[in-house]
Amino acid sequence: PSWYPNETSPQNGDFIQRHAQAVSELCDVTVLFLKRRKQNTKIKISDTKQGNLREVIVYFNNRLSYLKIFRNYFKTLNSGNNKFDLVHLNVAYPAGILALYLKKKYNLKYIYTEHWSAFINGNFNKFFFIKKLIIKNICKQSQLILPVSEYLANAMKSNGITNKYQIIQNVVDNTIFYPANKKSDLHTFRFLHVSSLNDSIKNISGILRAASIVSTQLKDFQVIIAGNDNYSEHKRFAAKLGLNENCIRFYGNMPQSQIADLMRSADCFLLFSNYETSSCVVSEAHVCGLPVISSAVGGVTEKINAANGVTVEKGNVEELAKQMYLLIKSLRFEKSTISDDSVSKYSYQAVGAQIYQIYKMVLDNA
């Protein structure tokens, strides 16, 4: 992987880790992740194993060679009776360079899962010519490209990346995310939003404006916004709009278990992003049985249908407010139906089985 949770960034690429955990229920998986650090310490290794999943994270000094470090540790891991059958690349750059090396040196085929927003909104064209050429070659040499949404697949194709594609969704841990056992006795209708709270991407100010419009018509509702400790600017804007803490509540960073608790206490999930690649949090909300109101952007539109939510035009605050109002007045979604359908798509068992079948197909055709 190009990204993976580590001691410096514990949530970086956690969705990649969940893919590895899911498929490790069916086969042996070793993750080898290289993490550059500025510290003077040349090399530090974390090597852990749980079940069939081994995670080897090598922290190394910036002055050392990325490829040389990888060659040394791969050679150690790929020894004796533990030789690898297949490589699973996650995020094209820079780890795709390593996948190309393994294909040339060891004749190891690789498949490639992509999560990267670099392929959308014209970002790919901003790369230097050589970097674009390398990425295109990485994609071309893969046996199969596995984007996490149809939207991302189409964006990659529009950038001239041709290959066979198959969509593999991100995983939701349904031992953490699941519906509430019974309906809350609270009468206040609760909307929930969870994200990085980056306004240019997630449009928190738009959610607050919509809440302000709804508050002129209804009083008995609350919007909970969580996910980042740096929310003071949003809180000031809410106060400027006349929204008090009974209507808007902010929470900082939370572990997944607490986010899941918030979802179980909510009635609807809100997402008003300006763009999204896939959105793990929408899948998590659906597994908890929550209907979702979201802007119609990116891969989110592939997840929302008439049975589990509604989409609104990106940036259209009035439309968002209207749908919030309608949902408060008439909650028309069945939580158990939303959850059951989502578990069948996003659980460890469902996604792990899909990835494993791809592994078998590639190896059978070797």
GROMACS .gro file of N, CA and C in nm, residues 188-191 205-223 241-244 247-248 268 270 293 312 316-330:
model
  144
  188THR      N    1  -3.665   1.460   2.017
  188THR     CA    2  -3.593   1.551   1.930
  188THR      C    3  -3.535   1.475   1.810
  189PHE      N    4  -3.565   1.522   1.690
  189PHE     CA    5  -3.513   1.459   1.569
  189PHE      C    6  -3.366   1.495   1.554
  190ARG      N    7  -3.281   1.395   1.535
  190ARG     CA    8  -3.137   1.418   1.531
  190ARG      C    9  -3.078   1.390   1.393
  191PHE      N   10  -3.013   1.492   1.339
  191PHE     CA   11  -2.930   1.476   1.221
  191PHE      C   12  -2.784   1.462   1.268
  205SER      N   13  -2.043   2.484   0.638
  205SER     CA   14  -2.118   2.611   0.641
  205SER      C   15  -2.252   2.596   0.571
  206GLY      N   16  -2.257   2.515   0.465
  206GLY     CA   17  -2.383   2.490   0.396
  206GLY      C   18  -2.482   2.415   0.483
  207ILE      N   19  -2.432   2.317   0.559
  207ILE     CA   20  -2.518   2.243   0.653
  207ILE      C   21  -2.574   2.337   0.758
  208LEU      N   22  -2.491   2.428   0.808
  208LEU     CA   23  -2.535   2.523   0.911
  208LEU      C   24  -2.638   2.620   0.855
  209ARG      N   25  -2.619   2.665   0.732
  209ARG     CA   26  -2.718   2.754   0.670
  209ARG      C   27  -2.852   2.682   0.653
  210ALA      N   28  -2.846   2.555   0.611
  210ALA     CA   29  -2.970   2.478   0.595
  210ALA      C   30  -3.040   2.460   0.729
  211ALA      N   31  -2.962   2.431   0.833
  211ALA     CA   32  -3.020   2.417   0.967
  211ALA      C   33  -3.085   2.547   1.012
  212SER      N   34  -3.024   2.658   0.977
  212SER     CA   35  -3.081   2.789   1.012
  212SER      C   36  -3.217   2.809   0.945
  213ILE      N   37  -3.227   2.768   0.818
  213ILE     CA   38  -3.356   2.781   0.747
  213ILE      C   39  -3.462   2.693   0.813
  214VAL      N   40  -3.425   2.567   0.845
  214VAL     CA   41  -3.520   2.475   0.908
  214VAL      C   42  -3.565   2.528   1.044
  215SER      N   43  -3.473   2.593   1.116
  215SER     CA   44  -3.505   2.642   1.251
  215SER      C   45  -3.609   2.753   1.251
  216THR      N   46  -3.631   2.817   1.136
  216THR     CA   47  -3.737   2.919   1.128
  216THR      C   48  -3.875   2.854   1.114
  217GLN      N   49  -3.876   2.723   1.083
  217GLN     CA   50  -4.002   2.651   1.063
  217GLN      C   51  -4.031   2.550   1.173
  218LEU      N   52  -3.923   2.490   1.225
  218LEU     CA   53  -3.936   2.388   1.329
  218LEU      C   54  -3.832   2.410   1.438
  219LYS      N   55  -3.865   2.371   1.559
  219LYS     CA   56  -3.772   2.390   1.670
  219LYS      C   57  -3.720   2.258   1.726
  220ASP      N   58  -3.798   2.153   1.711
  220ASP     CA   59  -3.766   2.028   1.780
  220ASP      C   60  -3.675   1.938   1.696
  221PHE      N   61  -3.554   1.987   1.666
  221PHE     CA   62  -3.455   1.906   1.595
  221PHE      C   63  -3.315   1.949   1.638
  222GLN      N   64  -3.220   1.865   1.608
  222GLN     CA   65  -3.080   1.893   1.648
  222GLN      C   66  -2.986   1.841   1.540
  223VAL      N   67  -2.880   1.915   1.513
  223VAL     CA   68  -2.775   1.872   1.420
  223VAL      C   69  -2.647   1.851   1.500
  241LEU      N   70  -2.539   3.270   1.289
  241LEU     CA   71  -2.667   3.239   1.226
  241LEU      C   72  -2.782   3.230   1.327
  242GLY      N   73  -2.748   3.245   1.455
  242GLY     CA   74  -2.849   3.239   1.559
  242GLY      C   75  -2.883   3.099   1.605
  243LEU      N   76  -2.794   3.003   1.577
  243LEU     CA   77  -2.817   2.864   1.617
  243LEU      C   78  -2.751   2.839   1.752
  244ASN      N   79  -2.828   2.801   1.852
  244ASN     CA   80  -2.772   2.777   1.985
  244ASN      C   81  -2.735   2.630   2.002
  247CYS      N   82  -2.967   2.340   1.930
  247CYS     CA   83  -2.990   2.306   1.790
  247CYS      C   84  -2.866   2.246   1.724
  248ILE      N   85  -2.748   2.299   1.754
  248ILE     CA   86  -2.623   2.254   1.693
  248ILE      C   87  -2.525   2.213   1.802
  268CYS      N   88  -3.099   1.053   1.108
  268CYS     CA   89  -3.061   1.073   0.969
  268CYS      C   90  -2.917   1.123   0.963
  270LEU      N   91  -2.630   1.338   0.748
  270LEU     CA   92  -2.617   1.446   0.650
  270LEU      C   93  -2.478   1.448   0.589
  293ILE      N   94  -2.918   1.197   0.373
  293ILE     CA   95  -2.939   1.308   0.279
  293ILE      C   96  -2.801   1.356   0.238
  312VAL      N   97  -2.941   1.569  -0.304
  312VAL     CA   98  -2.977   1.707  -0.340
  312VAL      C   99  -2.865   1.765  -0.425
  316ASN      N  100  -2.678   2.344  -0.302
  316ASN     CA  101  -2.814   2.400  -0.296
  316ASN      C  102  -2.866   2.392  -0.153
  317VAL      N  103  -2.841   2.498  -0.076
  317VAL     CA  104  -2.876   2.501   0.065
  317VAL      C  105  -3.027   2.491   0.084
  318GLU      N  106  -3.103   2.559  -0.001
  318GLU     CA  107  -3.249   2.558   0.012
  318GLU      C  108  -3.305   2.417  -0.008
  319GLU      N  109  -3.249   2.344  -0.105
  319GLU     CA  110  -3.295   2.207  -0.129
  319GLU      C  111  -3.261   2.115  -0.012
  320LEU      N  112  -3.142   2.133   0.044
  320LEU     CA  113  -3.102   2.055   0.161
  320LEU      C  114  -3.198   2.083   0.277
  321ALA      N  115  -3.227   2.210   0.302
  321ALA     CA  116  -3.318   2.247   0.410
  321ALA      C  117  -3.456   2.185   0.388
  322LYS      N  118  -3.503   2.186   0.264
  322LYS     CA  119  -3.635   2.129   0.232
  322LYS      C  120  -3.639   1.980   0.265
  323GLN      N  121  -3.535   1.907   0.226
  323GLN     CA  122  -3.534   1.763   0.252
  323GLN      C  123  -3.520   1.733   0.401
  324MET      N  124  -3.444   1.816   0.473
  324MET     CA  125  -3.436   1.800   0.619
  324MET      C  126  -3.574   1.819   0.681
  325TYR      N  127  -3.644   1.922   0.638
  325TYR     CA  128  -3.778   1.951   0.690
  325TYR      C  129  -3.873   1.835   0.662
  326LEU      N  130  -3.872   1.785   0.538
  326LEU     CA  131  -3.963   1.677   0.500
  326LEU      C  132  -3.936   1.550   0.581
  327LEU      N  133  -3.808   1.524   0.608
  327LEU     CA  134  -3.774   1.404   0.683
  327LEU      C  135  -3.817   1.416   0.829
  328ILE      N  136  -3.803   1.533   0.887
  328ILE     CA  137  -3.848   1.553   1.024
  328ILE      C  138  -4.000   1.532   1.035
  329LYS      N  139  -4.071   1.583   0.937
  329LYS     CA  140  -4.217   1.574   0.939
  329LYS      C  141  -4.267   1.433   0.911
  330SER      N  142  -4.189   1.356   0.834
  330SER     CA  143  -4.235   1.221   0.799
  330SER      C  144  -4.115   1.131   0.772
   0.00000   0.00000   0.00000
